[in-house]
XYZ file of C-alpha atoms in Angstrom:
733
model
C -73.664 2.689 8.724
C -76.152 0.496 7.003
C -74.131 -2.257 4.493
C -74.939 -0.679 1.288
C -73.505 2.669 2.620
C -70.070 1.322 3.647
C -70.042 -0.902 0.064
C -70.740 2.615 -1.671
C -67.985 4.418 0.446
C -65.692 1.799 0.195
C -66.011 2.005 -3.738
C -65.898 5.828 -3.941
C -62.512 5.169 -1.732
C -61.167 3.064 -4.223
C -61.668 5.627 -7.290
C -60.097 7.369 -5.531
C -57.077 5.178 -4.932
C -57.177 4.168 -8.737
C -57.313 8.022 -9.793
C -54.267 8.703 -7.633
C -52.270 6.022 -8.918
C -52.859 7.436 -12.494
C -52.343 10.883 -11.654
C -48.978 9.763 -10.664
C -47.881 7.153 -13.462
C -49.171 9.709 -15.740
C -47.024 12.639 -13.879
C -43.649 10.332 -13.075
C -41.923 12.570 -16.042
C -43.877 15.527 -15.943
C -41.548 18.574 -15.267
C -42.728 19.989 -11.317
C -42.752 24.125 -11.632
C -40.425 24.080 -8.110
C -38.140 21.599 -10.344
C -38.039 23.671 -13.456
C -37.091 27.163 -11.024
C -34.396 25.224 -9.201
C -32.518 23.742 -12.648
C -33.261 27.042 -14.673
C -29.435 26.630 -15.012
C -29.172 23.108 -15.048
C -28.150 21.441 -18.140
C -30.620 18.788 -17.534
C -33.520 20.692 -16.450
C -35.304 17.002 -15.001
C -33.178 14.585 -13.994
C -33.946 11.354 -11.641
C -30.641 8.938 -11.894
C -33.352 5.849 -10.717
C -34.895 6.362 -14.006
C -32.212 6.328 -16.262
C -31.772 3.272 -18.276
C -28.685 3.996 -21.119
C -25.867 6.478 -21.470
C -24.655 6.377 -25.057
C -21.605 8.105 -26.332
C -21.667 8.741 -29.778
C -18.315 10.045 -32.111
C -17.277 9.875 -35.919
C -13.972 8.205 -34.402
C -16.233 5.376 -31.879
C -19.510 4.937 -29.954
C -20.854 2.508 -26.793
C -23.015 2.196 -25.207
C -23.970 2.055 -21.127
C -26.625 0.020 -20.323
C -28.798 -0.524 -16.987
C -28.871 -4.111 -16.028
C -30.571 -4.371 -12.489
C -31.065 -3.031 -9.009
C -28.995 -4.942 -5.952
C -30.592 -5.596 -2.213
C -29.282 -2.296 -1.830
C -30.747 0.092 -4.396
C -27.820 0.116 -6.041
C -27.921 -0.163 -10.094
C -25.775 -2.347 -11.868
C -24.598 -1.615 -16.082
C -22.756 -3.409 -18.058
C -21.049 -1.754 -21.261
C -23.225 -3.356 -24.282
C -21.585 -1.571 -26.842
C -18.424 -2.074 -28.745
C -17.590 -4.413 -25.513
C -19.455 -6.919 -23.636
C -18.278 -6.667 -20.379
C -19.365 -5.297 -16.876
C -19.498 -1.792 -16.226
C -16.951 0.161 -13.502
C -19.181 1.648 -10.837
C -16.933 4.310 -9.993
C -17.168 5.515 -13.284
C -21.047 5.456 -13.624
C -21.255 7.336 -10.652
C -18.935 9.761 -11.926
C -20.859 10.630 -15.157
C -24.077 10.506 -13.752
C -22.613 13.324 -11.019
C -21.416 15.439 -13.914
C -25.063 15.078 -16.070
C -27.052 15.833 -12.440
C -24.659 18.792 -12.272
C -24.087 20.042 -15.393
C -24.270 23.753 -15.514
C -24.494 26.151 -18.662
C -21.988 29.460 -19.362
C -25.352 31.133 -20.460
C -28.515 30.287 -23.404
C -28.579 31.471 -27.133
C -31.759 33.268 -27.790
C -33.520 31.603 -30.431
C -33.763 34.104 -33.239
C -30.118 34.147 -32.662
C -29.132 30.477 -32.743
C -26.912 29.719 -36.307
C -26.651 25.952 -36.575
C -23.913 25.905 -39.233
C -21.629 28.445 -37.801
C -22.131 26.689 -33.851
C -21.454 22.780 -35.382
C -24.922 21.930 -34.075
C -25.566 20.127 -37.629
C -21.796 18.133 -37.278
C -21.521 17.383 -33.751
C -18.237 15.984 -32.461
C -19.690 14.255 -29.608
C -23.741 13.302 -28.922
C -24.468 12.311 -25.619
C -28.144 10.113 -25.053
C -29.811 10.206 -22.105
C -32.573 7.963 -22.105
C -34.271 8.258 -18.589
C -37.665 7.188 -18.771
C -39.970 9.183 -21.362
C -37.713 11.613 -21.705
C -34.458 11.053 -24.150
C -31.861 13.706 -24.117
C -29.843 14.068 -27.165
C -26.706 16.383 -25.844
C -25.117 17.495 -29.148
C -21.500 19.693 -28.585
C -20.798 21.800 -30.809
C -17.989 24.442 -31.955
C -15.785 26.131 -30.060
C -17.285 29.463 -28.286
C -16.201 33.242 -28.207
C -16.486 33.492 -24.840
C -14.834 32.639 -22.110
C -11.926 30.170 -23.202
C -12.521 26.643 -24.073
C -15.586 26.923 -23.881
C -18.327 25.453 -26.479
C -21.767 25.865 -27.941
C -23.638 22.598 -27.134
C -27.445 21.538 -27.831
C -30.276 20.222 -25.495
C -32.278 18.013 -27.726
C -34.551 14.796 -27.555
C -37.776 13.550 -26.628
C -39.801 14.909 -23.942
C -37.319 16.929 -22.757
C -37.658 20.112 -20.925
C -35.242 23.406 -21.646
C -34.441 22.410 -25.025
C -31.698 25.260 -26.652
C -28.736 26.170 -27.536
C -26.567 27.072 -24.655
C -22.543 28.027 -23.906
C -20.422 25.429 -21.470
C -17.369 25.436 -20.072
C -13.963 24.165 -20.763
C -14.735 21.901 -17.098
C -17.833 20.285 -18.010
C -16.971 19.415 -21.816
C -14.182 17.551 -20.484
C -16.660 15.908 -17.910
C -19.027 15.179 -20.434
C -15.761 13.907 -23.179
C -15.815 10.365 -21.643
C -14.025 7.679 -23.328
C -14.587 3.531 -23.108
C -12.147 3.138 -20.933
C -13.265 4.994 -18.468
C -15.894 2.591 -17.882
C -14.245 -0.410 -17.790
C -13.114 -2.846 -14.562
C -9.962 -1.938 -14.229
C -9.216 -5.626 -12.573
C -7.429 -7.920 -14.545
C -7.701 -10.508 -12.145
C -11.603 -12.126 -12.531
C -11.628 -13.519 -9.447
C -10.926 -12.362 -5.260
C -8.237 -14.836 -3.455
C -11.158 -15.506 -1.283
C -13.487 -17.285 -4.394
C -11.462 -19.625 -4.933
C -10.744 -23.430 -4.610
C -7.443 -23.673 -7.012
C -4.831 -21.631 -8.006
C -1.686 -22.630 -10.437
C 0.651 -20.686 -11.100
C 2.908 -21.213 -14.414
C 6.037 -19.625 -16.097
C 8.416 -17.708 -14.249
C 8.686 -19.081 -10.285
C 7.652 -23.047 -11.985
C 4.681 -24.925 -11.450
C 2.838 -24.145 -7.879
C -0.280 -25.971 -7.937
C -2.167 -24.834 -4.939
C -5.536 -25.390 -3.302
C -7.854 -24.039 -0.320
C -7.120 -25.665 2.728
C -10.089 -27.010 4.700
C -8.697 -25.957 7.974
C -7.612 -22.926 7.556
C -8.292 -19.673 5.758
C -5.443 -19.879 3.386
C -4.326 -22.568 0.724
C -1.634 -25.717 0.915
C -0.378 -26.856 -2.043
C -1.805 -29.363 -4.283
C -0.342 -32.619 -5.124
C 3.504 -31.400 -4.742
C 5.637 -30.284 -2.139
C 4.256 -32.722 0.453
C 0.957 -31.411 -0.354
C 2.148 -28.438 2.561
C 0.451 -25.025 3.750
C 1.748 -22.120 2.081
C 3.471 -19.579 4.008
C 0.830 -16.879 5.008
C 3.165 -13.996 4.865
C 4.207 -15.057 1.323
C 1.529 -15.802 -0.002
C -0.008 -12.802 1.351
C 2.026 -10.845 -1.326
C 1.296 -13.171 -4.145
C -2.551 -12.150 -3.447
C -1.481 -8.716 -2.989
C -0.556 -9.124 -6.944
C -3.977 -9.760 -7.531
C -5.045 -5.910 -6.310
C -2.027 -4.521 -8.146
C -2.910 -6.105 -11.472
C -4.913 -2.934 -12.160
C -4.889 -1.789 -16.075
C -2.782 1.116 -16.234
C -4.610 1.524 -20.099
C -6.160 -0.968 -22.144
C -4.854 -3.129 -24.894
C -6.149 -5.429 -27.965
C -6.088 -8.388 -26.634
C -4.902 -10.053 -29.674
C -2.316 -7.323 -29.921
C -1.106 -8.663 -26.152
C -1.014 -12.016 -27.473
C 1.226 -11.427 -29.812
C 3.290 -9.608 -27.531
C 3.612 -11.910 -25.197
C 4.310 -14.924 -27.454
C 7.746 -15.805 -26.532
C 8.639 -13.622 -23.513
C 9.000 -14.606 -19.821
C 5.527 -14.746 -18.312
C 3.144 -16.008 -15.611
C 0.175 -18.069 -16.450
C -2.573 -17.365 -13.810
C -5.334 -20.152 -13.430
C -8.427 -19.905 -11.008
C -10.902 -22.349 -10.116
C -13.742 -20.695 -8.157
C -15.875 -22.333 -5.218
C -18.966 -22.324 -6.870
C -18.994 -25.199 -9.280
C -21.225 -23.364 -12.168
C -18.735 -20.267 -12.304
C -15.656 -20.717 -15.441
C -12.280 -20.643 -15.028
C -10.561 -17.603 -15.154
C -6.890 -17.607 -16.923
C -4.776 -15.054 -16.624
C -1.045 -14.248 -18.243
C 1.139 -12.118 -16.981
C 4.653 -10.868 -18.284
C 6.752 -9.664 -21.456
C 6.644 -6.002 -21.824
C 3.850 -2.989 -22.325
C 4.143 -1.536 -26.149
C 3.830 1.996 -24.413
C 5.930 1.941 -21.301
C 8.958 0.206 -19.987
C 8.193 0.446 -16.501
C 4.589 -1.791 -17.420
C 4.326 -5.273 -18.179
C 0.973 -6.748 -20.293
C -1.875 -8.656 -18.649
C -3.910 -10.050 -20.690
C -6.888 -12.550 -19.210
C -7.987 -14.683 -21.429
C -10.799 -16.550 -19.695
C -13.854 -16.002 -18.850
C -13.759 -13.530 -21.091
C -10.635 -11.881 -23.632
C -9.665 -8.662 -21.702
C -5.783 -7.315 -21.876
C -3.899 -4.267 -20.012
C -0.559 -3.366 -19.539
C -0.089 -3.391 -15.538
C 3.196 -2.702 -13.150
C 5.879 -4.594 -13.590
C 6.132 -4.869 -10.368
C 3.278 -7.188 -9.515
C 5.647 -10.190 -11.133
C 7.841 -9.653 -8.274
C 5.162 -11.818 -5.887
C 3.135 -13.638 -9.062
C 7.077 -14.985 -9.457
C 7.432 -16.636 -5.870
C 8.709 -19.665 -6.141
C 7.131 -23.173 -4.713
C 10.213 -23.730 -2.123
C 9.647 -19.954 -0.706
C 5.429 -20.786 -0.525
C 6.468 -23.965 2.019
C 4.721 -22.450 5.373
C 8.154 -23.394 7.585
C 6.673 -21.954 10.701
C 4.938 -23.848 13.749
C 1.577 -22.024 13.391
C -0.617 -20.544 10.544
C -2.215 -18.405 13.191
C -1.324 -14.362 13.888
C -0.658 -13.251 17.669
C -3.510 -11.461 18.157
C -5.668 -14.419 17.063
C -4.934 -16.441 20.363
C -7.099 -16.851 22.490
C -5.007 -20.010 24.710
C -1.922 -21.809 24.641
C -1.238 -25.278 25.808
C 2.386 -26.873 26.080
C 2.590 -30.420 27.129
C 5.730 -31.843 27.668
C 6.227 -35.177 29.558
C 4.598 -34.835 33.085
C 5.150 -31.286 32.673
C 2.372 -29.415 31.506
C 1.525 -24.855 30.586
C -1.137 -23.392 29.721
C -1.540 -20.245 29.011
C -4.548 -18.212 28.533
C -5.974 -14.208 27.500
C -6.848 -11.699 29.314
C -8.589 -8.810 28.632
C -5.216 -6.876 27.194
C -2.793 -9.774 29.416
C -2.356 -13.258 30.331
C -3.152 -15.069 32.959
C -1.653 -18.981 33.424
C -3.375 -22.019 34.844
C -0.462 -24.557 34.645
C 2.133 -25.140 36.268
C 0.788 -22.941 38.394
C -1.296 -19.989 39.096
C -0.705 -16.333 38.561
C -0.502 -13.431 36.407
C 1.843 -13.283 33.451
C 2.975 -9.730 32.939
C 1.667 -8.736 29.046
C 4.910 -7.672 27.652
C 6.384 -11.173 28.790
C 3.185 -12.667 27.480
C 3.001 -11.112 24.034
C 6.648 -12.147 23.571
C 6.315 -15.601 24.380
C 3.797 -15.861 21.849
C 5.367 -13.528 19.209
C 8.150 -16.040 19.317
C 6.910 -18.886 19.196
C 4.538 -18.391 16.183
C 6.924 -16.385 14.364
C 9.563 -19.484 15.288
C 10.698 -21.509 11.822
C 12.214 -24.723 11.367
C 13.640 -26.621 8.333
C 11.378 -29.453 6.284
C 12.500 -33.202 6.625
C 11.914 -34.887 3.853
C 10.270 -38.366 4.155
C 10.530 -38.430 7.961
C 11.045 -41.669 9.592
C 8.387 -40.600 12.437
C 9.696 -43.510 14.628
C 13.352 -42.466 14.279
C 12.821 -39.041 15.086
C 10.478 -39.234 18.158
C 7.221 -38.329 16.580
C 5.784 -42.342 16.087
C 5.044 -41.738 20.325
C 5.880 -37.629 20.282
C 7.086 -36.847 23.851
C 4.612 -33.830 23.659
C 2.606 -31.169 21.822
C 1.200 -27.675 21.622
C -1.754 -26.338 21.184
C -2.872 -23.230 20.223
C -6.736 -21.836 20.357
C -8.520 -19.476 18.497
C -11.105 -16.554 20.189
C -13.838 -16.335 18.586
C -17.163 -14.698 20.178
C -19.365 -18.018 18.200
C -17.738 -21.387 19.790
C -18.179 -23.420 16.819
C -15.805 -20.828 14.897
C -13.216 -21.698 17.335
C -10.188 -22.741 15.816
C -7.548 -25.315 17.080
C -3.475 -25.708 15.944
C -1.711 -28.239 17.167
C 2.213 -29.768 16.845
C 3.223 -33.116 17.991
C 6.772 -32.890 19.635
C 9.370 -34.746 20.051
C 11.690 -35.527 23.143
C 15.209 -33.561 22.902
C 18.067 -34.739 20.816
C 21.451 -34.232 23.371
C 22.336 -31.498 21.713
C 18.620 -30.124 22.158
C 17.335 -29.631 18.745
C 13.871 -31.000 19.227
C 11.184 -31.929 15.772
C 7.851 -31.591 15.575
C 4.771 -32.861 13.343
C 2.095 -30.212 12.369
C -1.233 -31.478 12.453
C -2.632 -29.393 9.781
C -0.341 -30.770 6.852
C 1.534 -33.144 8.892
C 4.836 -31.826 7.570
C 7.843 -32.329 10.041
C 9.729 -29.514 10.735
C 13.688 -29.871 12.725
C 13.645 -27.087 15.476
C 17.556 -25.313 16.886
C 18.177 -25.821 20.419
C 16.912 -22.053 20.393
C 13.895 -22.749 18.798
C 13.328 -25.704 20.366
C 13.272 -23.376 24.129
C 10.026 -21.896 23.225
C 8.226 -25.180 23.696
C 9.493 -25.613 27.205
C 6.670 -26.020 29.523
C 7.680 -23.856 32.665
C 6.326 -21.404 35.491
C 8.569 -18.744 33.952
C 6.507 -16.504 31.899
C 4.863 -15.923 35.604
C 8.372 -14.522 37.301
C 8.741 -10.726 37.898
C 10.201 -9.336 35.316
C 12.602 -6.687 38.120
C 15.193 -8.404 39.672
C 16.766 -5.802 42.132
C 15.534 -2.330 43.254
C 17.499 -1.120 46.060
C 17.831 3.173 46.508
C 20.598 4.344 45.136
C 22.390 5.525 48.788
C 22.583 1.904 49.135
C 25.107 0.993 46.385
C 28.839 1.111 47.707
C 30.554 -0.678 45.087
C 30.492 -1.756 41.705
C 32.954 -4.665 39.861
C 32.816 -6.130 36.648
C 34.963 -8.608 34.835
C 34.543 -8.708 31.336
C 35.125 -6.227 28.349
C 35.030 -3.441 30.125
C 37.092 -4.581 33.685
C 36.216 -1.926 36.715
C 36.037 -1.375 39.877
C 34.197 2.277 40.955
C 33.228 2.985 44.793
C 31.076 5.093 46.209
C 30.882 7.062 49.242
C 28.131 8.281 51.735
C 28.223 11.276 49.990
C 26.926 10.294 46.388
C 31.163 10.907 45.449
C 32.078 7.796 43.626
C 35.611 6.735 42.753
C 37.078 4.778 39.773
C 39.660 2.556 41.018
C 40.396 0.597 37.979
C 41.173 0.997 35.894
C 43.329 3.312 37.700
C 44.426 6.494 36.707
C 41.805 8.186 35.361
C 38.593 10.531 36.143
C 35.375 8.893 36.427
C 32.360 10.265 34.898
C 29.929 11.276 37.482
C 26.893 10.789 34.674
C 28.087 6.790 33.286
C 28.813 6.235 36.622
C 25.431 7.064 37.665
C 23.888 5.126 34.903
C 25.504 1.856 35.174
C 24.778 2.032 38.961
C 21.298 2.893 37.523
C 21.135 -0.610 35.347
C 22.567 -2.819 38.157
C 20.229 -1.531 41.609
C 17.043 -1.363 39.563
C 17.532 -4.646 37.372
C 15.120 -5.525 34.832
C 14.522 -8.535 32.393
C 13.583 -8.391 29.273
C 11.945 -11.489 29.519
C 12.584 -14.751 31.655
C 13.805 -17.467 28.938
C 13.620 -21.292 31.394
C 13.122 -21.743 34.991
C 16.390 -23.870 35.095
C 19.721 -23.589 32.685
C 20.436 -26.408 30.462
C 24.456 -25.403 29.888
C 23.582 -23.820 26.662
C 23.364 -20.448 27.297
C 27.155 -20.084 28.198
C 26.878 -19.173 31.743
C 29.458 -21.337 33.185
C 31.628 -19.149 31.302
C 29.979 -15.574 31.140
C 30.971 -13.155 28.697
C 30.052 -10.932 31.962
C 30.095 -11.015 35.946
C 29.221 -7.494 37.669
C 28.776 -7.878 41.595
C 26.928 -4.930 42.838
C 27.394 -4.608 46.581
C 24.543 -2.930 48.766
C 24.593 -1.856 52.817
C 22.543 -4.155 54.560
C 22.603 -3.539 57.922
C 26.004 -3.578 59.302
C 28.080 -5.076 56.328
C 27.327 -5.345 52.476
C 25.150 -7.355 50.766
C 26.519 -8.382 47.327
C 24.194 -9.221 44.065
C 26.273 -11.403 40.755
C 25.161 -10.677 37.113
C 26.614 -13.217 34.646
C 25.836 -12.432 30.857
C 26.210 -15.055 28.786
C 25.823 -15.214 24.895
C 23.683 -13.179 22.506
C 20.082 -13.534 22.733
C 18.148 -10.863 19.722
C 20.177 -7.474 20.291
C 20.712 -8.310 24.115
C 22.526 -11.237 26.033
C 21.401 -14.339 28.247
C 21.909 -14.003 31.652
C 21.446 -15.280 35.330
C 21.514 -13.709 38.696
C 22.622 -14.154 42.098
C 21.757 -18.287 42.938
C 19.061 -18.617 40.866
C 19.352 -21.345 38.199
C 16.531 -19.744 35.897
C 17.964 -18.316 32.956
C 16.474 -14.605 31.506
C 17.341 -12.176 29.070
C 18.943 -8.900 29.414
C 18.338 -5.715 27.214
C 20.342 -4.281 25.240
C 20.262 -0.935 26.683
C 21.828 -3.191 30.345
C 24.314 -5.272 28.095
C 25.940 -1.793 26.297
C 25.997 0.368 30.012
C 27.605 -2.782 31.609
C 30.501 -2.884 28.470
C 30.590 1.704 28.823
C 34.559 2.644 30.410
C 33.256 5.555 32.715
C 35.815 7.663 31.904
C 35.881 10.761 32.210
C 34.809 11.495 28.190
C 35.650 15.572 28.141
C 39.509 15.635 28.410
C 39.584 17.967 25.389
C 37.159 19.978 25.878
C 38.260 23.699 26.269
C 37.216 26.599 28.680
C 37.368 29.452 26.768
C 37.228 31.448 30.343
C 41.082 30.275 30.613
C 42.478 29.530 27.471
C 45.084 31.325 26.214
C 45.399 30.367 22.896
C 44.598 27.575 20.204
C 46.480 25.881 17.332
C 44.610 23.271 14.621
C 46.738 22.369 12.172
C 45.091 19.534 9.116
C 46.154 18.473 5.599
C 49.826 20.685 5.784
C 47.929 24.155 7.705
C 48.524 25.225 10.522
C 46.052 27.775 11.606
C 46.421 29.863 15.338
C 43.699 31.742 17.448
C 44.936 33.784 20.545
C 42.144 35.140 22.971
C 42.086 38.975 22.708
C 39.737 40.393 25.144
C 36.820 37.793 25.300
C 37.451 36.946 21.409
C 39.780 34.833 19.978
C 41.279 36.251 16.641
C 43.719 34.423 13.796
C 47.663 35.705 14.725
C 49.239 33.039 11.915
C 50.180 34.050 8.345
C 47.967 31.978 6.861
C 44.243 32.577 4.526
C 42.381 34.776 6.825
C 39.562 32.483 8.524
C 36.099 34.203 8.591
C 33.851 35.711 11.713
C 32.208 32.483 11.485
C 34.369 29.938 10.928
C 36.509 31.729 14.168
C 32.911 31.226 16.311
C 32.638 28.219 14.583
C 35.644 26.470 16.051
C 35.713 27.937 19.176
C 32.039 26.958 19.897
C 32.623 23.534 18.795
C 35.902 22.877 20.700
C 34.054 24.636 24.018
C 31.507 21.079 23.709
C 33.723 18.721 22.757
C 32.946 15.517 24.402
C 33.450 11.652 23.466
C 30.623 9.091 23.278
C 32.872 7.765 25.841
C 35.658 5.567 25.744
C 36.497 2.936 23.581
C 39.211 0.697 25.284
C 42.831 1.392 27.756
C 46.371 1.053 26.811
C 48.419 2.150 23.647
C 46.487 2.720 20.578
C 45.651 0.629 17.981
C 47.024 0.499 14.009
C 43.563 0.878 12.729
C 42.666 3.594 15.039
C 44.368 5.978 12.501
C 46.885 7.566 14.416
C 50.280 7.387 12.280
C 48.980 10.132 10.259
C 45.993 11.878 12.302
C 43.459 13.988 9.939
C 43.586 16.863 12.257
C 45.562 18.183 15.850
C 44.683 20.594 18.652
C 46.861 22.294 20.864
C 44.889 24.076 23.741
C 47.043 26.513 26.119
C 45.762 27.398 29.732
C 46.254 30.422 31.109
C 48.483 29.039 33.742
C 47.857 31.284 36.519
C 43.872 30.454 36.212
C 44.038 26.654 36.071
C 45.449 24.145 38.298
C 45.023 21.605 35.332
C 47.280 20.992 32.845
C 48.650 23.580 31.319
C 48.619 22.748 27.843
C 46.089 19.798 26.421
C 46.830 17.941 23.051
C 44.688 15.554 20.791
C 45.066 14.111 17.887
C 41.492 12.683 15.686
C 42.381 9.521 14.010
C 40.235 7.464 11.224
C 36.355 6.587 11.554
C 34.139 4.406 12.769
C 31.321 3.277 14.130
C 30.062 3.810 17.430
C 26.901 2.302 18.741
C 25.223 3.419 15.593
C 27.095 6.450 15.779
C 29.758 7.874 13.171
C 32.535 8.454 14.801
C 36.424 8.766 14.491
C 39.604 8.167 17.281
C 40.367 10.906 19.058
C 43.612 10.823 21.553
C 44.786 13.117 24.150
C 48.384 13.462 24.972
C 48.579 12.178 28.931
C 45.924 10.203 28.904
C 46.051 6.025 28.276
C 42.638 5.554 26.641
C 41.165 5.774 23.097
C 37.885 7.518 22.908
C 35.293 7.655 20.279
C 33.396 11.348 19.062
C 31.332 11.929 16.760
C 32.031 12.678 13.215
C 29.761 15.751 13.098
C 31.755 17.780 15.783
C 35.411 16.744 13.681
C 33.672 17.601 10.877
C 32.764 20.752 11.720
C 36.507 22.115 13.063
C 37.621 20.732 9.187
C 35.270 22.494 7.517
C 36.350 25.637 9.118
C 39.815 25.492 8.384
């Protein structure tokens, strides 16, 4: 092809392209045939939300205008309210009205010759909605109610270049959606900034003065020129910040009226200084009483613009947190799940713990895998540990001028440059076991009690196995308990249990087996230290449990000692090992449960001849007739359901446990029992006592169960029976 031919072709192509551009521009706002057919029943037969630049709602009582300002990088438009207010519009409100306009449809169209503008209320509409969409300027005029359907009204579609002009009937639901108010488009969050964008935060009024600034070493805040510039408690400060999101308008009010209502009232003034120097300070006053709701308070934003609203009263609970409550008394800022490694150095000892997948591995003082639960427990206890702030500390006197040790936490992060570390310096122990620590971030000194100080010990307790003993039940020969529930049990080769002490009682096989299982498969909740320092109460133990198991031709005895309480459990030691651990609550409860038979008051219907119940001056007698029990006394007759309930309850009446042996105690209420029961058995059909009688005393709580005390005649023990069972008997009488 020649050069001239190429030039001709290029010129033709350029001309075609220009013609296409002109065609696109010329037809951009022209309704296509397919679009017209698809939107034939819609109010707006042409619709493109990207082209909408203005929406205006006109009423005689007041109008407002929404104006598109710009598109963001994601292609989403931002909108402003430009009349009568000047503020950014709330995105959800805009999306909602755009959706309404796009999908709005007519019930039916009125023929032009049938339109009566005056009768239809179109010359004096109650609402006019303007929608500017490119060259199309819609005007939707809402007129008078239509005859049918119920709640419908006439609406005129008019405007410049507006397709589908005419009068239609619209539904009640569409009218409600079009009848928008300016408050529907207002941003309801009164606080002008998020906490993440703040450099300083000051709260005054309720709760006192609290001046805070962003900490340069954490994603948090510290005091600013007060409270020793200590860092704020992460948990407490989070509760303050939550109120920022809850300070959300329930309803708006006039700022001048709000300021007047707040005068002289208890309130919190929140002053927010943004990180960006070119952004204005925000000031919000919260307090007083909302004029229209007793459960709300007023929130008045004074700067950067004036907005007033009623917000939930609950926001004051967080915004009113005092400076004292905001001071962080914990050792570390990080949360347990943020920690990648723990390093403890004390004198010559060193503990290093690294997170590995879902568990932990110990690097020092010796290598080993750490039980996941134990590792998490140690880490969480350390991070949640709290101390007492030492005012004006003398570092030399407290042993922190030359620290005895230090503890360092290192965070996890995909980028090494984003890894954070926290370090505290630790003093040597005082004679009573206390230590002092100095936080590296803010220099605050805390005094730690003996129990908390134990968490800073650098030992290998974490790599110890949590399983202390695991022997077969067949090897168990004997159990002896010294303490609150002193008992001795022997197990025969056939598996039969004998209660040797306390004497004179029948053993409860299930409880005896539960006791044996707790000891023969003994596991600890967590290890505390490698060696007892004499502060755990193990020198004079609360309980001593001895388990004798078969070992060759003889027996081997294992000894468990329990000392002082440790949370819900107890500190313990096992055999001759000097290490100290925590025994779970479940095991403690098992070791303090008497293994006495829990069913001495239970009724066997197959051999029972007669039952007598007495309560509140009334005595009811039930006698066996064939397979059923019938009432034989002369009092008010019981219903068949009541009799059945009594028999059913007595047949399954079993105690939670025996509370103690020996005579009853005064507080157990047997001086005036609420119920007595006498069960007479057929003598010829039982080898047991022909008669069983028991009394029900006072109510109480036994291991979180509501119970009533019960004593059986001839049995020197008090039992705890679930209150529900006793209540069933009393209700049936």
